[in-house]
Amino acid sequence: MDLELSTREKELAAKGRAFCDEVLLPLELITDEHGELPMEKRAAVRQAVRDWGLAGINHAKEHGGLGLSMVEQTAIEEQLGRVTNGLWSCVWRAPVSLKSGSPAQIDQYLRPSIQGERRGCFAITEAEAGSDPRRVKTKAIRKNGQWLLSGEKWFVTSYNASDFIIVHAHVDDDPDKPTLFLVDKPVANMVHLRSPKFMHNFAFDHAELRFEETPVPEDRMLGQVGQGLELTKDWFVEARMQIASHTLGAAIRAAEIANDYATTRHQFERPIRDFQGVEFMLADMAVEIFAAKSMLYRVAAEIDRGLDRKVVHAHASALKLFCSEVAGRVIDRALQVLGGRGYMRENPVERLYRDIRVDRIWEGTSEIQRVVVGGQIRKRGLDIYSGWQ
Ligand SMILES: Cc1cc2nc3c(=O)[nH]c(=O)nc-3n(C[C@H](O)[C@H](O)[C@H](O)COP(=O)(O)OP(=O)(O)OC[C@H]3O[C@@H](n4cnc5c(N)ncnc54)[C@H](O)[C@@H]3O)c2cc1C
C-alpha cells in the first residue's frame, strides 16, 4: 500500500495552493462586501485560470482537458477549498454530462466549456422538487420539430456567469422520462425571476427562472429521452468529490488560523493553547481532518483504479457526508478558539463558517447521503464500508 503522493501530485497541489493564495484570496473581501465577484474582475480571473494551466482540470485530453487523474484533481481542489465566498468556482469544471452529447454538442458545448469560452449551469431543483427529483414539474413537449419547456427552476448556481443552462425536465410530463436539455442564453420565453440573497456571499448568483413554452431546437436534447437521472448521477460523484475536497481545504485553513492564534494570543499570562480546554479543541480538529483527508484520497485512488461504478457511488456519498460534517465541526471550533475575532466578517474563519453550511445541503443533503449509505449496507453488506474493495 503506497500512501505517498507522487512528485507530480505534490507539484499540482503546490500549484493549486499558489493560485489560491495569489489570485483568489485577494478577491475574498471584495466579493463578500459586494455580494458576488464584481463583473469587472471576472475576465482577469478567467484569464488567470488559463495562464496558470488550470483550464479543464476535470476532463480528458481528447476533449481539450488536462487529463488529470482523480488524485491529481483532488490535490488541486483541496487547495482551492481554502478560499472563501465560493471563489473556487472561478476555476470552471465543464459539466461531465456533456461527454454524453452528440459529436456536434461536444464541439459546441463541451470543448469551449473546457477552455472557459462558454459556461453552463444546472437547473434541476424546483419549489416542490429538491431531494426528490421525481417531483419535478418542468415539462418538455415536442411540437413542430422543436421542444417547448415549461416550468420554474430554483437555486440555479452561476446563472449570471453562464451562457447556457442544462435543464432537467420530464418529457410529456412523465416522471419516467427525465431528460436534459441544453438551453442557450438568451432564449425567448424564459424569465429570470430573481437572484435572492443567501447565507454565504458567493462568486456568482443562484437564480430562479421561469420557462413559458421556451423553444429549444430538437438537437439540443442531451443524451436520450429518460436518461436525465442517469447522466446526473455521474455528475453527482464528481460534485461530491469536489465538495469533499473543498470542505477539507476549508477545514484545514480554519485549523491553521486557530492553531497560530492559540500560540500568539495570551490571556492570564500565557498562550491560550496552554489551557487544556483550547488544546483539546485543536486536537479534535486535527484528528477529524486526519480522518477526512485519509478517506478523501482513498476514494480518489479507488476511482483512478477503476473500482466498480456502484461502489464508487456508495463511497462518494459517505465521503461527502463525512467531509462536509467534519468541516462544519472544525470551523465551528476554530471560530471558538479565535473568540470575538472569529466572529468578525473580516476574519476568514467567519466567512468559512457561513460558506461551509451549504455543503450539508446541496448535491444531496446529509440525510440523503445517509439514505444512500444505509441502502448500500442493506444491499451489499457492511463490508462495502468496513472492508477493502
Ligand atoms: C446555495 C444553493 C445552491 C444550489 N445550487 C443548485 C443548482 O445549481 N442547481 C440545482 O438544481 N439545485 C441547486 N441547489 C438545490 C439543492 O440541491 C437542494 O437545496 C437540495 O437538493 C435539497 O433540496 P431542498 O432544498 O428542496 O430540501 P428538501 O428536499 O425539501 O429537504 C428538506 C429537509 O428534508 C430532509 N429530507 C428530504 N428527503 C428526505 C429523506 N428521504 N430522508 C430523510 N430526510 C429527508 C432533507 O435532508 C432536509 O433536511 C442549490 C441549493 C442551495 C442552497
CSV table of C-alpha atoms and ligand atoms in Angstrom, one decimal:
chain,number,residue,atom,x,y,z
A,1,MET,CA,0.0,0.0,0.0
A,2,ASP,CA,1.6,3.3,-1.1
A,3,LEU,CA,0.2,6.3,0.7
A,4,GLU,CA,2.8,8.8,-0.7
A,5,LEU,CA,1.7,11.4,-3.1
A,6,SER,CA,3.9,11.3,-6.3
A,7,THR,CA,6.1,14.3,-7.2
A,8,ARG,CA,3.7,15.3,-9.8
A,9,GLU,CA,0.7,15.2,-7.4
A,10,LYS,CA,2.7,17.3,-4.9
A,11,GLU,CA,3.5,19.8,-7.7
A,12,LEU,CA,-0.2,20.1,-8.7
A,13,ALA,CA,-1.1,20.6,-5.0
A,14,ALA,CA,1.5,23.4,-4.8
A,15,LYS,CA,0.2,25.0,-7.9
A,16,GLY,CA,-3.4,24.9,-6.6
A,17,ARG,CA,-2.2,26.5,-3.4
A,18,ALA,CA,-0.2,29.2,-5.1
A,19,PHE,CA,-3.1,30.0,-7.4
A,20,CYS,CA,-5.4,30.2,-4.4
A,21,ASP,CA,-3.0,32.5,-2.5
A,22,GLU,CA,-2.0,34.8,-5.3
A,23,VAL,CA,-5.2,35.0,-7.5
A,24,LEU,CA,-8.2,34.1,-5.4
A,25,LEU,CA,-7.5,35.1,-1.7
A,26,PRO,CA,-7.1,38.8,-2.7
A,27,LEU,CA,-10.7,38.7,-4.1
A,28,GLU,CA,-12.3,37.4,-0.9
A,29,LEU,CA,-13.2,40.6,0.9
A,30,ILE,CA,-14.4,42.5,-2.2
A,31,THR,CA,-16.6,39.5,-3.1
A,32,ASP,CA,-18.0,39.4,0.4
A,33,GLU,CA,-18.7,43.1,0.5
A,34,HIS,CA,-20.1,43.3,-3.0
A,35,GLY,CA,-22.2,40.1,-2.5
A,36,GLU,CA,-20.6,38.4,-5.5
A,37,LEU,CA,-17.4,38.7,-7.6
A,38,PRO,CA,-17.6,42.2,-9.2
A,39,MET,CA,-18.2,42.0,-13.0
A,40,GLU,CA,-15.0,44.0,-13.8
A,41,LYS,CA,-12.8,41.3,-12.1
A,42,ARG,CA,-14.3,38.3,-13.9
A,43,ALA,CA,-12.3,38.5,-17.2
A,44,ALA,CA,-9.0,38.8,-15.4
A,45,VAL,CA,-9.6,35.7,-13.2
A,46,ARG,CA,-10.8,33.7,-16.2
A,47,GLN,CA,-7.5,34.6,-18.0
A,48,ALA,CA,-5.5,33.7,-14.9
A,49,VAL,CA,-7.1,30.2,-14.8
A,50,ARG,CA,-5.8,29.7,-18.4
A,51,ASP,CA,-2.4,31.3,-17.7
A,52,TRP,CA,-1.8,29.0,-14.7
A,53,GLY,CA,-2.7,25.9,-16.8
A,54,LEU,CA,-5.9,25.2,-14.7
A,55,ALA,CA,-8.4,25.1,-17.6
A,56,GLY,CA,-10.2,21.8,-18.0
A,57,ILE,CA,-9.0,20.1,-14.7
A,58,ASN,CA,-11.8,17.6,-14.8
A,59,HIS,CA,-11.6,16.5,-18.4
A,60,ALA,CA,-9.7,14.2,-20.7
A,61,LYS,CA,-7.1,15.4,-23.1
A,62,GLU,CA,-9.2,14.1,-26.1
A,63,HIS,CA,-11.6,16.9,-25.4
A,64,GLY,CA,-9.0,19.5,-24.6
A,65,GLY,CA,-8.8,19.0,-20.9
A,66,LEU,CA,-5.8,18.4,-18.7
A,67,GLY,CA,-6.2,14.6,-18.5
A,68,LEU,CA,-5.6,14.6,-14.7
A,69,SER,CA,-6.3,11.5,-12.5
A,70,MET,CA,-8.8,11.9,-9.7
A,71,VAL,CA,-6.0,12.0,-7.1
A,72,GLU,CA,-4.4,14.8,-9.1
A,73,GLN,CA,-7.7,16.7,-9.4
A,74,THR,CA,-8.2,16.2,-5.7
A,75,ALA,CA,-4.8,17.6,-4.8
A,76,ILE,CA,-5.7,20.8,-6.6
A,77,GLU,CA,-9.3,21.0,-5.4
A,78,GLU,CA,-8.3,20.6,-1.8
A,79,GLN,CA,-6.1,23.7,-2.1
A,80,LEU,CA,-8.9,25.7,-3.9
A,81,GLY,CA,-11.2,24.9,-1.0
A,82,ARG,CA,-9.2,27.2,1.2
A,83,VAL,CA,-10.7,30.2,-0.4
A,84,THR,CA,-14.0,31.8,0.9
A,85,ASN,CA,-17.1,33.1,-0.9
A,86,GLY,CA,-17.2,30.2,-3.4
A,87,LEU,CA,-14.3,31.7,-5.4
A,88,TRP,CA,-13.1,28.2,-6.1
A,89,SER,CA,-15.9,28.2,-8.7
A,90,CYS,CA,-13.9,30.7,-10.8
A,91,VAL,CA,-11.9,27.6,-11.8
A,92,TRP,CA,-14.5,26.1,-14.1
A,93,ARG,CA,-15.3,22.4,-14.3
A,94,ALA,CA,-17.2,21.8,-17.5
A,95,PRO,CA,-20.2,19.5,-16.7
A,96,VAL,CA,-19.3,15.8,-17.1
A,97,SER,CA,-22.7,15.1,-18.6
A,98,LEU,CA,-21.7,16.9,-21.7
A,99,LYS,CA,-19.4,14.0,-22.5
A,100,SER,CA,-22.6,12.1,-23.4
A,101,GLY,CA,-23.5,14.7,-26.0
A,102,SER,CA,-23.6,14.2,-29.8
A,103,PRO,CA,-20.4,15.0,-31.7
A,104,ALA,CA,-21.9,18.4,-32.5
A,105,GLN,CA,-22.8,19.1,-28.9
A,106,ILE,CA,-19.3,18.1,-27.8
A,107,ASP,CA,-17.9,20.6,-30.3
A,108,GLN,CA,-20.4,23.4,-29.4
A,109,TYR,CA,-20.6,22.9,-25.7
A,110,LEU,CA,-18.0,20.6,-24.1
A,111,ARG,CA,-14.8,21.8,-25.8
A,112,PRO,CA,-15.5,25.5,-25.4
A,113,SER,CA,-16.6,25.0,-21.8
A,114,ILE,CA,-13.3,23.2,-21.1
A,115,GLN,CA,-11.4,26.2,-22.5
A,116,GLY,CA,-13.6,28.7,-20.5
A,117,GLU,CA,-15.1,30.2,-23.6
A,118,ARG,CA,-18.5,29.0,-22.6
A,119,ARG,CA,-20.1,28.1,-19.2
A,120,GLY,CA,-23.1,26.0,-18.3
A,121,CYS,CA,-25.2,26.0,-15.1
A,122,PHE,CA,-27.6,23.3,-13.8
A,123,ALA,CA,-31.4,23.7,-13.4
A,124,ILE,CA,-32.8,20.6,-11.6
A,125,THR,CA,-34.3,21.9,-8.3
A,126,GLU,CA,-37.8,23.4,-8.2
A,127,ALA,CA,-40.1,24.7,-5.4
A,128,GLU,CA,-41.7,21.3,-5.0
A,129,ALA,CA,-38.7,19.2,-6.1
A,130,GLY,CA,-35.5,19.1,-4.1
A,131,SER,CA,-34.2,15.8,-2.7
A,132,ASP,CA,-36.9,14.0,-4.7
A,133,PRO,CA,-36.4,14.8,-8.4
A,134,ARG,CA,-39.4,12.8,-9.5
A,135,ARG,CA,-41.5,15.7,-8.2
A,136,VAL,CA,-40.1,17.9,-11.0
A,137,LYS,CA,-42.9,19.7,-12.8
A,138,THR,CA,-40.9,21.3,-15.6
A,139,LYS,CA,-42.1,19.5,-18.8
A,140,ALA,CA,-40.9,19.2,-22.3
A,141,ILE,CA,-43.3,18.8,-25.1
A,142,ARG,CA,-42.2,18.1,-28.7
A,143,LYS,CA,-44.1,20.3,-31.2
A,144,ASN,CA,-43.4,21.3,-34.8
A,145,GLY,CA,-39.9,20.0,-34.8
A,146,GLN,CA,-38.7,21.6,-31.5
A,147,TRP,CA,-39.1,21.2,-27.8
A,148,LEU,CA,-41.2,23.5,-25.7
A,149,LEU,CA,-40.1,23.8,-22.0
A,150,SER,CA,-42.5,25.0,-19.3
A,151,GLY,CA,-41.8,25.2,-15.5
A,152,GLU,CA,-39.9,27.0,-12.8
A,153,LYS,CA,-36.4,26.3,-11.5
A,154,TRP,CA,-34.8,27.4,-8.3
A,155,PHE,CA,-31.2,27.9,-7.0
A,156,VAL,CA,-29.6,27.9,-10.4
A,157,THR,CA,-26.0,28.5,-9.4
A,158,SER,CA,-23.7,30.6,-11.6
A,159,TYR,CA,-26.6,31.6,-13.9
A,160,ASN,CA,-25.2,35.1,-14.3
A,161,ALA,CA,-21.8,33.7,-15.3
A,162,SER,CA,-23.2,31.2,-17.8
A,163,ASP,CA,-24.2,31.3,-21.4
A,164,PHE,CA,-26.2,28.1,-21.4
A,165,ILE,CA,-28.4,26.2,-18.9
A,166,ILE,CA,-28.7,22.4,-18.6
A,167,VAL,CA,-32.4,22.0,-17.8
A,168,HIS,CA,-33.8,18.8,-16.2
A,169,ALA,CA,-37.4,18.3,-17.5
A,170,HIS,CA,-39.9,15.5,-17.8
A,171,VAL,CA,-40.8,14.7,-21.4
A,172,ASP,CA,-44.6,14.7,-21.9
A,173,ASP,CA,-44.9,15.5,-18.1
A,174,ASP,CA,-44.0,11.8,-17.4
A,175,PRO,CA,-41.7,11.3,-14.4
A,176,ASP,CA,-40.4,8.2,-16.0
A,177,LYS,CA,-38.9,10.3,-18.8
A,178,PRO,CA,-36.5,12.7,-17.0
A,179,THR,CA,-34.4,14.3,-19.7
A,180,LEU,CA,-31.7,17.0,-20.0
A,181,PHE,CA,-31.9,20.0,-22.4
A,182,LEU,CA,-29.2,22.5,-23.5
A,183,VAL,CA,-30.8,25.9,-23.4
A,184,ASP,CA,-28.7,28.7,-24.9
A,185,LYS,CA,-28.9,32.2,-23.4
A,186,PRO,CA,-30.6,34.5,-24.3
A,187,VAL,CA,-33.7,32.5,-25.2
A,188,ALA,CA,-37.3,33.5,-25.9
A,189,ASN,CA,-40.0,32.9,-23.4
A,190,MET,CA,-37.7,32.5,-20.4
A,191,VAL,CA,-37.9,34.9,-17.4
A,192,HIS,CA,-35.1,35.5,-14.9
A,193,LEU,CA,-37.4,35.9,-11.8
A,194,ARG,CA,-34.8,36.9,-9.3
A,195,SER,CA,-31.4,36.0,-7.7
A,196,PRO,CA,-32.1,36.0,-3.9
A,197,LYS,CA,-29.5,36.6,-1.2
A,198,PHE,CA,-28.2,33.6,0.7
A,199,MET,CA,-26.3,33.0,4.0
A,200,HIS,CA,-23.0,33.0,2.0
A,201,ASN,CA,-21.9,35.6,-0.5
A,202,PHE,CA,-20.9,33.5,-3.4
A,203,ALA,CA,-18.8,34.4,-6.5
A,204,PHE,CA,-21.8,34.1,-8.7
A,205,ASP,CA,-25.6,34.1,-8.2
A,206,HIS,CA,-28.3,31.5,-7.6
A,207,ALA,CA,-31.2,32.3,-9.8
A,208,GLU,CA,-34.8,31.5,-10.1
A,209,LEU,CA,-36.1,31.0,-13.7
A,210,ARG,CA,-39.4,30.5,-15.4
A,211,PHE,CA,-39.8,28.7,-18.7
A,212,GLU,CA,-43.0,29.6,-20.6
A,213,GLU,CA,-43.1,27.3,-23.6
A,214,THR,CA,-39.5,28.1,-24.1
A,215,PRO,CA,-38.5,26.9,-27.6
A,216,VAL,CA,-35.4,24.6,-27.7
A,217,PRO,CA,-34.2,23.1,-31.0
A,218,GLU,CA,-34.6,19.3,-31.3
A,219,ASP,CA,-30.8,18.7,-31.4
A,220,ARG,CA,-30.3,20.3,-28.0
A,221,MET,CA,-31.5,17.3,-26.1
A,222,LEU,CA,-28.6,15.8,-24.2
A,223,GLY,CA,-28.5,12.0,-24.3
A,224,GLN,CA,-31.8,10.2,-24.8
A,225,VAL,CA,-35.3,10.7,-23.5
A,226,GLY,CA,-35.4,9.2,-20.0
A,227,GLN,CA,-31.6,9.4,-19.4
A,228,GLY,CA,-31.7,12.6,-17.3
A,229,LEU,CA,-31.1,11.0,-13.9
A,230,GLU,CA,-28.5,8.6,-15.2
A,231,LEU,CA,-26.4,11.5,-16.6
A,232,THR,CA,-26.9,13.5,-13.4
A,233,LYS,CA,-25.6,10.5,-11.4
A,234,ASP,CA,-22.2,10.8,-13.0
A,235,TRP,CA,-22.2,14.5,-12.2
A,236,PHE,CA,-23.1,13.7,-8.5
A,237,VAL,CA,-20.0,11.5,-8.0
A,238,GLU,CA,-17.7,14.3,-9.3
A,239,ALA,CA,-19.5,17.0,-7.4
A,240,ARG,CA,-19.3,15.0,-4.2
A,241,MET,CA,-15.6,14.5,-4.7
A,242,GLN,CA,-15.2,18.3,-5.2
A,243,ILE,CA,-17.3,19.1,-2.1
A,244,ALA,CA,-15.3,16.7,0.0
A,245,SER,CA,-12.0,18.3,-1.3
A,246,HIS,CA,-13.2,21.9,-0.8
A,247,THR,CA,-14.6,21.3,2.7
A,248,LEU,CA,-11.4,19.6,3.7
A,249,GLY,CA,-9.3,22.5,2.4
A,250,ALA,CA,-11.6,24.9,4.2
A,251,ALA,CA,-11.3,23.0,7.5
A,252,ILE,CA,-7.5,22.9,7.2
A,253,ARG,CA,-7.3,26.7,6.6
A,254,ALA,CA,-9.5,27.4,9.6
A,255,ALA,CA,-7.5,24.9,11.8
A,256,GLU,CA,-4.2,26.6,10.7
A,257,ILE,CA,-5.5,30.0,11.6
A,258,ALA,CA,-6.8,28.8,15.0
A,259,ASN,CA,-3.5,26.9,15.7
A,260,ASP,CA,-1.4,30.1,15.0
A,261,TYR,CA,-3.7,32.2,17.1
A,262,ALA,CA,-3.6,29.8,20.0
A,263,THR,CA,0.1,30.3,20.2
A,264,THR,CA,0.3,34.1,19.9
A,265,ARG,CA,-2.8,35.0,21.9
A,266,HIS,CA,-2.1,35.4,25.6
A,267,GLN,CA,-4.6,35.5,28.4
A,268,PHE,CA,-3.9,35.0,32.2
A,269,GLU,CA,-0.2,35.5,31.3
A,270,ARG,CA,0.2,32.5,29.0
A,271,PRO,CA,-0.7,31.5,25.4
A,272,ILE,CA,-4.2,30.2,25.3
A,273,ARG,CA,-3.1,26.9,23.8
A,274,ASP,CA,-1.7,26.2,27.3
A,275,PHE,CA,-5.2,25.8,28.6
A,276,GLN,CA,-6.3,22.3,28.1
A,277,GLY,CA,-9.8,23.4,27.0
A,278,VAL,CA,-8.2,25.1,24.0
A,279,GLU,CA,-5.7,22.4,23.3
A,280,PHE,CA,-8.3,19.7,23.2
A,281,MET,CA,-10.2,21.7,20.6
A,282,LEU,CA,-7.1,21.9,18.4
A,283,ALA,CA,-6.6,18.1,19.0
A,284,ASP,CA,-10.1,17.3,17.9
A,285,MET,CA,-9.8,19.5,14.8
A,286,ALA,CA,-6.5,17.8,13.8
A,287,VAL,CA,-7.9,14.2,14.3
A,288,GLU,CA,-11.0,14.9,12.3
A,289,ILE,CA,-9.0,16.4,9.5
A,290,PHE,CA,-6.6,13.4,9.6
A,291,ALA,CA,-9.6,11.0,9.1
A,292,ALA,CA,-11.3,13.1,6.4
A,293,LYS,CA,-8.1,13.5,4.4
A,294,SER,CA,-7.3,9.8,4.5
A,295,MET,CA,-10.8,8.9,3.4
A,296,LEU,CA,-10.8,11.5,0.6
A,297,TYR,CA,-7.6,10.3,-1.0
A,298,ARG,CA,-8.6,6.7,-0.6
A,299,VAL,CA,-11.8,7.2,-2.6
A,300,ALA,CA,-9.9,9.3,-5.2
A,301,ALA,CA,-7.4,6.4,-5.6
A,302,GLU,CA,-10.3,3.9,-5.9
A,303,ILE,CA,-11.8,6.0,-8.8
A,304,ASP,CA,-8.4,6.0,-10.5
A,305,ARG,CA,-8.0,2.2,-10.3
A,306,GLY,CA,-11.4,1.8,-11.9
A,307,LEU,CA,-13.4,0.5,-8.9
A,308,ASP,CA,-17.0,-0.6,-9.8
A,309,ARG,CA,-19.2,2.4,-10.5
A,310,LYS,CA,-21.8,1.5,-7.9
A,311,VAL,CA,-19.2,1.1,-5.2
A,312,VAL,CA,-17.7,4.4,-6.1
A,313,HIS,CA,-21.1,6.0,-5.9
A,314,ALA,CA,-21.6,4.5,-2.4
A,315,HIS,CA,-18.2,5.6,-1.2
A,316,ALA,CA,-18.6,9.2,-2.7
A,317,SER,CA,-21.8,9.6,-0.7
A,318,ALA,CA,-20.2,8.6,2.6
A,319,LEU,CA,-17.2,10.8,1.8
A,320,LYS,CA,-19.3,13.9,1.0
A,321,LEU,CA,-21.4,13.3,4.2
A,322,PHE,CA,-18.3,12.9,6.4
A,323,CYS,CA,-16.1,15.7,5.0
A,324,SER,CA,-18.9,18.3,5.0
A,325,GLU,CA,-19.8,17.5,8.6
A,326,VAL,CA,-16.2,17.4,9.7
A,327,ALA,CA,-15.7,20.8,8.2
A,328,GLY,CA,-18.7,22.2,10.0
A,329,ARG,CA,-17.3,21.0,13.3
A,330,VAL,CA,-13.7,22.0,12.7
A,331,ILE,CA,-14.6,25.5,11.6
A,332,ASP,CA,-17.0,26.0,14.5
A,333,ARG,CA,-14.2,25.1,16.9
A,334,ALA,CA,-11.7,27.3,15.1
A,335,LEU,CA,-14.1,30.2,15.5
A,336,GLN,CA,-14.4,29.4,19.2
A,337,VAL,CA,-10.6,29.4,19.6
A,338,LEU,CA,-10.5,32.9,18.0
A,339,GLY,CA,-13.1,34.3,20.4
A,340,GLY,CA,-14.6,37.6,19.3
A,341,ARG,CA,-12.2,38.0,16.4
A,342,GLY,CA,-13.6,34.8,14.8
A,343,TYR,CA,-17.0,36.5,14.7
A,344,MET,CA,-15.7,39.4,12.6
A,345,ARG,CA,-16.6,39.4,8.9
A,346,GLU,CA,-13.0,40.4,8.0
A,347,ASN,CA,-11.8,37.1,9.5
A,348,PRO,CA,-11.7,34.2,7.0
A,349,VAL,CA,-12.9,31.8,9.7
A,350,GLU,CA,-16.2,33.8,10.0
A,351,ARG,CA,-16.7,33.6,6.2
A,352,LEU,CA,-15.7,29.9,6.1
A,353,TYR,CA,-18.3,29.3,8.9
A,354,ARG,CA,-21.1,30.8,6.7
A,355,ASP,CA,-19.7,29.3,3.4
A,356,ILE,CA,-19.5,25.7,4.6
A,357,ARG,CA,-23.1,25.3,5.9
A,358,VAL,CA,-24.5,24.8,2.4
A,359,ASP,CA,-22.2,21.8,1.8
A,360,ARG,CA,-24.5,19.8,4.1
A,361,ILE,CA,-27.4,20.7,1.8
A,362,TRP,CA,-26.5,20.9,-1.9
A,363,GLU,CA,-25.6,17.9,-4.1
A,364,GLY,CA,-27.7,15.7,-1.7
A,365,THR,CA,-28.3,16.7,1.9
A,366,SER,CA,-26.6,14.9,4.7
A,367,GLU,CA,-29.8,13.0,5.3
A,368,ILE,CA,-30.0,11.9,1.6
A,369,GLN,CA,-26.3,10.7,1.9
A,370,ARG,CA,-27.3,8.7,5.0
A,371,VAL,CA,-30.2,7.2,3.0
A,372,VAL,CA,-27.7,6.1,0.3
A,373,VAL,CA,-25.2,4.7,2.8
A,374,GLY,CA,-27.9,2.9,4.7
A,375,GLY,CA,-29.3,1.4,1.4
A,376,GLN,CA,-25.9,0.3,0.3
A,377,ILE,CA,-25.3,-1.5,3.6
A,378,ARG,CA,-28.7,-3.3,3.3
A,379,LYS,CA,-28.0,-4.2,-0.3
A,380,ARG,CA,-24.3,-5.1,-0.3
A,381,GLY,CA,-23.4,-5.7,3.4
A,382,LEU,CA,-21.4,-3.6,5.9
A,383,ASP,CA,-18.3,-4.8,4.1
A,384,ILE,CA,-18.7,-2.1,1.4
A,385,TYR,CA,-17.6,0.4,4.1
A,386,SER,CA,-15.8,-1.8,6.6
A,387,GLY,CA,-13.7,-3.9,4.2
A,388,TRP,CA,-11.3,-3.3,1.3
A,389,GLN,CA,-12.7,-3.2,-2.2
B,1,LIG,C1,-26.9,27.9,-2.4
B,1,LIG,C2,-27.5,26.8,-3.1
B,1,LIG,C3,-27.2,26.5,-4.4
B,1,LIG,C4,-27.8,25.5,-5.2
B,1,LIG,N1,-27.4,25.3,-6.5
B,1,LIG,C5,-28.2,24.4,-7.2
B,1,LIG,C6,-28.0,24.3,-8.6
B,1,LIG,O1,-27.1,24.9,-9.2
B,1,LIG,N2,-28.9,23.6,-9.4
B,1,LIG,C7,-29.9,22.9,-8.8
B,1,LIG,O2,-30.7,22.2,-9.5
B,1,LIG,N3,-30.1,22.9,-7.4
B,1,LIG,C8,-29.3,23.7,-6.6
B,1,LIG,N4,-29.5,23.8,-5.3
B,1,LIG,C9,-30.6,23.0,-4.7
B,1,LIG,C10,-30.1,21.9,-3.7
B,1,LIG,O3,-29.5,20.8,-4.5
B,1,LIG,C11,-31.3,21.5,-2.9
B,1,LIG,O4,-31.5,22.5,-2.0
B,1,LIG,C12,-31.1,20.2,-2.1
B,1,LIG,O5,-31.1,19.1,-3.0
B,1,LIG,C13,-32.2,19.9,-1.1
B,1,LIG,O6,-33.4,20.2,-1.6
B,1,LIG,P1,-34.5,21.1,-0.9
B,1,LIG,O7,-33.8,22.4,-0.5
B,1,LIG,O8,-35.7,21.2,-1.7
B,1,LIG,O9,-34.8,20.4,0.5
B,1,LIG,P2,-35.8,19.2,0.7
B,1,LIG,O10,-35.6,18.1,-0.2
B,1,LIG,O11,-37.2,19.7,0.8
B,1,LIG,O12,-35.4,18.7,2.2
B,1,LIG,C14,-35.8,19.4,3.4
B,1,LIG,C15,-35.3,18.5,4.5
B,1,LIG,O13,-35.9,17.2,4.5
B,1,LIG,C16,-34.9,16.3,4.5
B,1,LIG,N5,-35.3,15.1,3.7
B,1,LIG,C17,-35.8,15.1,2.4
B,1,LIG,N6,-36.0,13.8,2.0
B,1,LIG,C18,-35.5,13.0,3.0
B,1,LIG,C19,-35.4,11.6,3.2
B,1,LIG,N7,-35.8,10.7,2.2
B,1,LIG,N8,-34.9,11.1,4.3
B,1,LIG,C20,-34.5,12.0,5.3
B,1,LIG,N9,-34.6,13.3,5.2
B,1,LIG,C21,-35.1,13.8,4.1
B,1,LIG,C22,-33.7,17.0,3.9
B,1,LIG,O14,-32.5,16.3,4.2
B,1,LIG,C23,-33.8,18.3,4.5
B,1,LIG,O15,-33.3,18.3,5.8
B,1,LIG,C24,-28.8,24.7,-4.5
B,1,LIG,C25,-29.2,25.0,-3.2
B,1,LIG,C26,-28.5,26.0,-2.5
B,1,LIG,C27,-28.9,26.3,-1.1
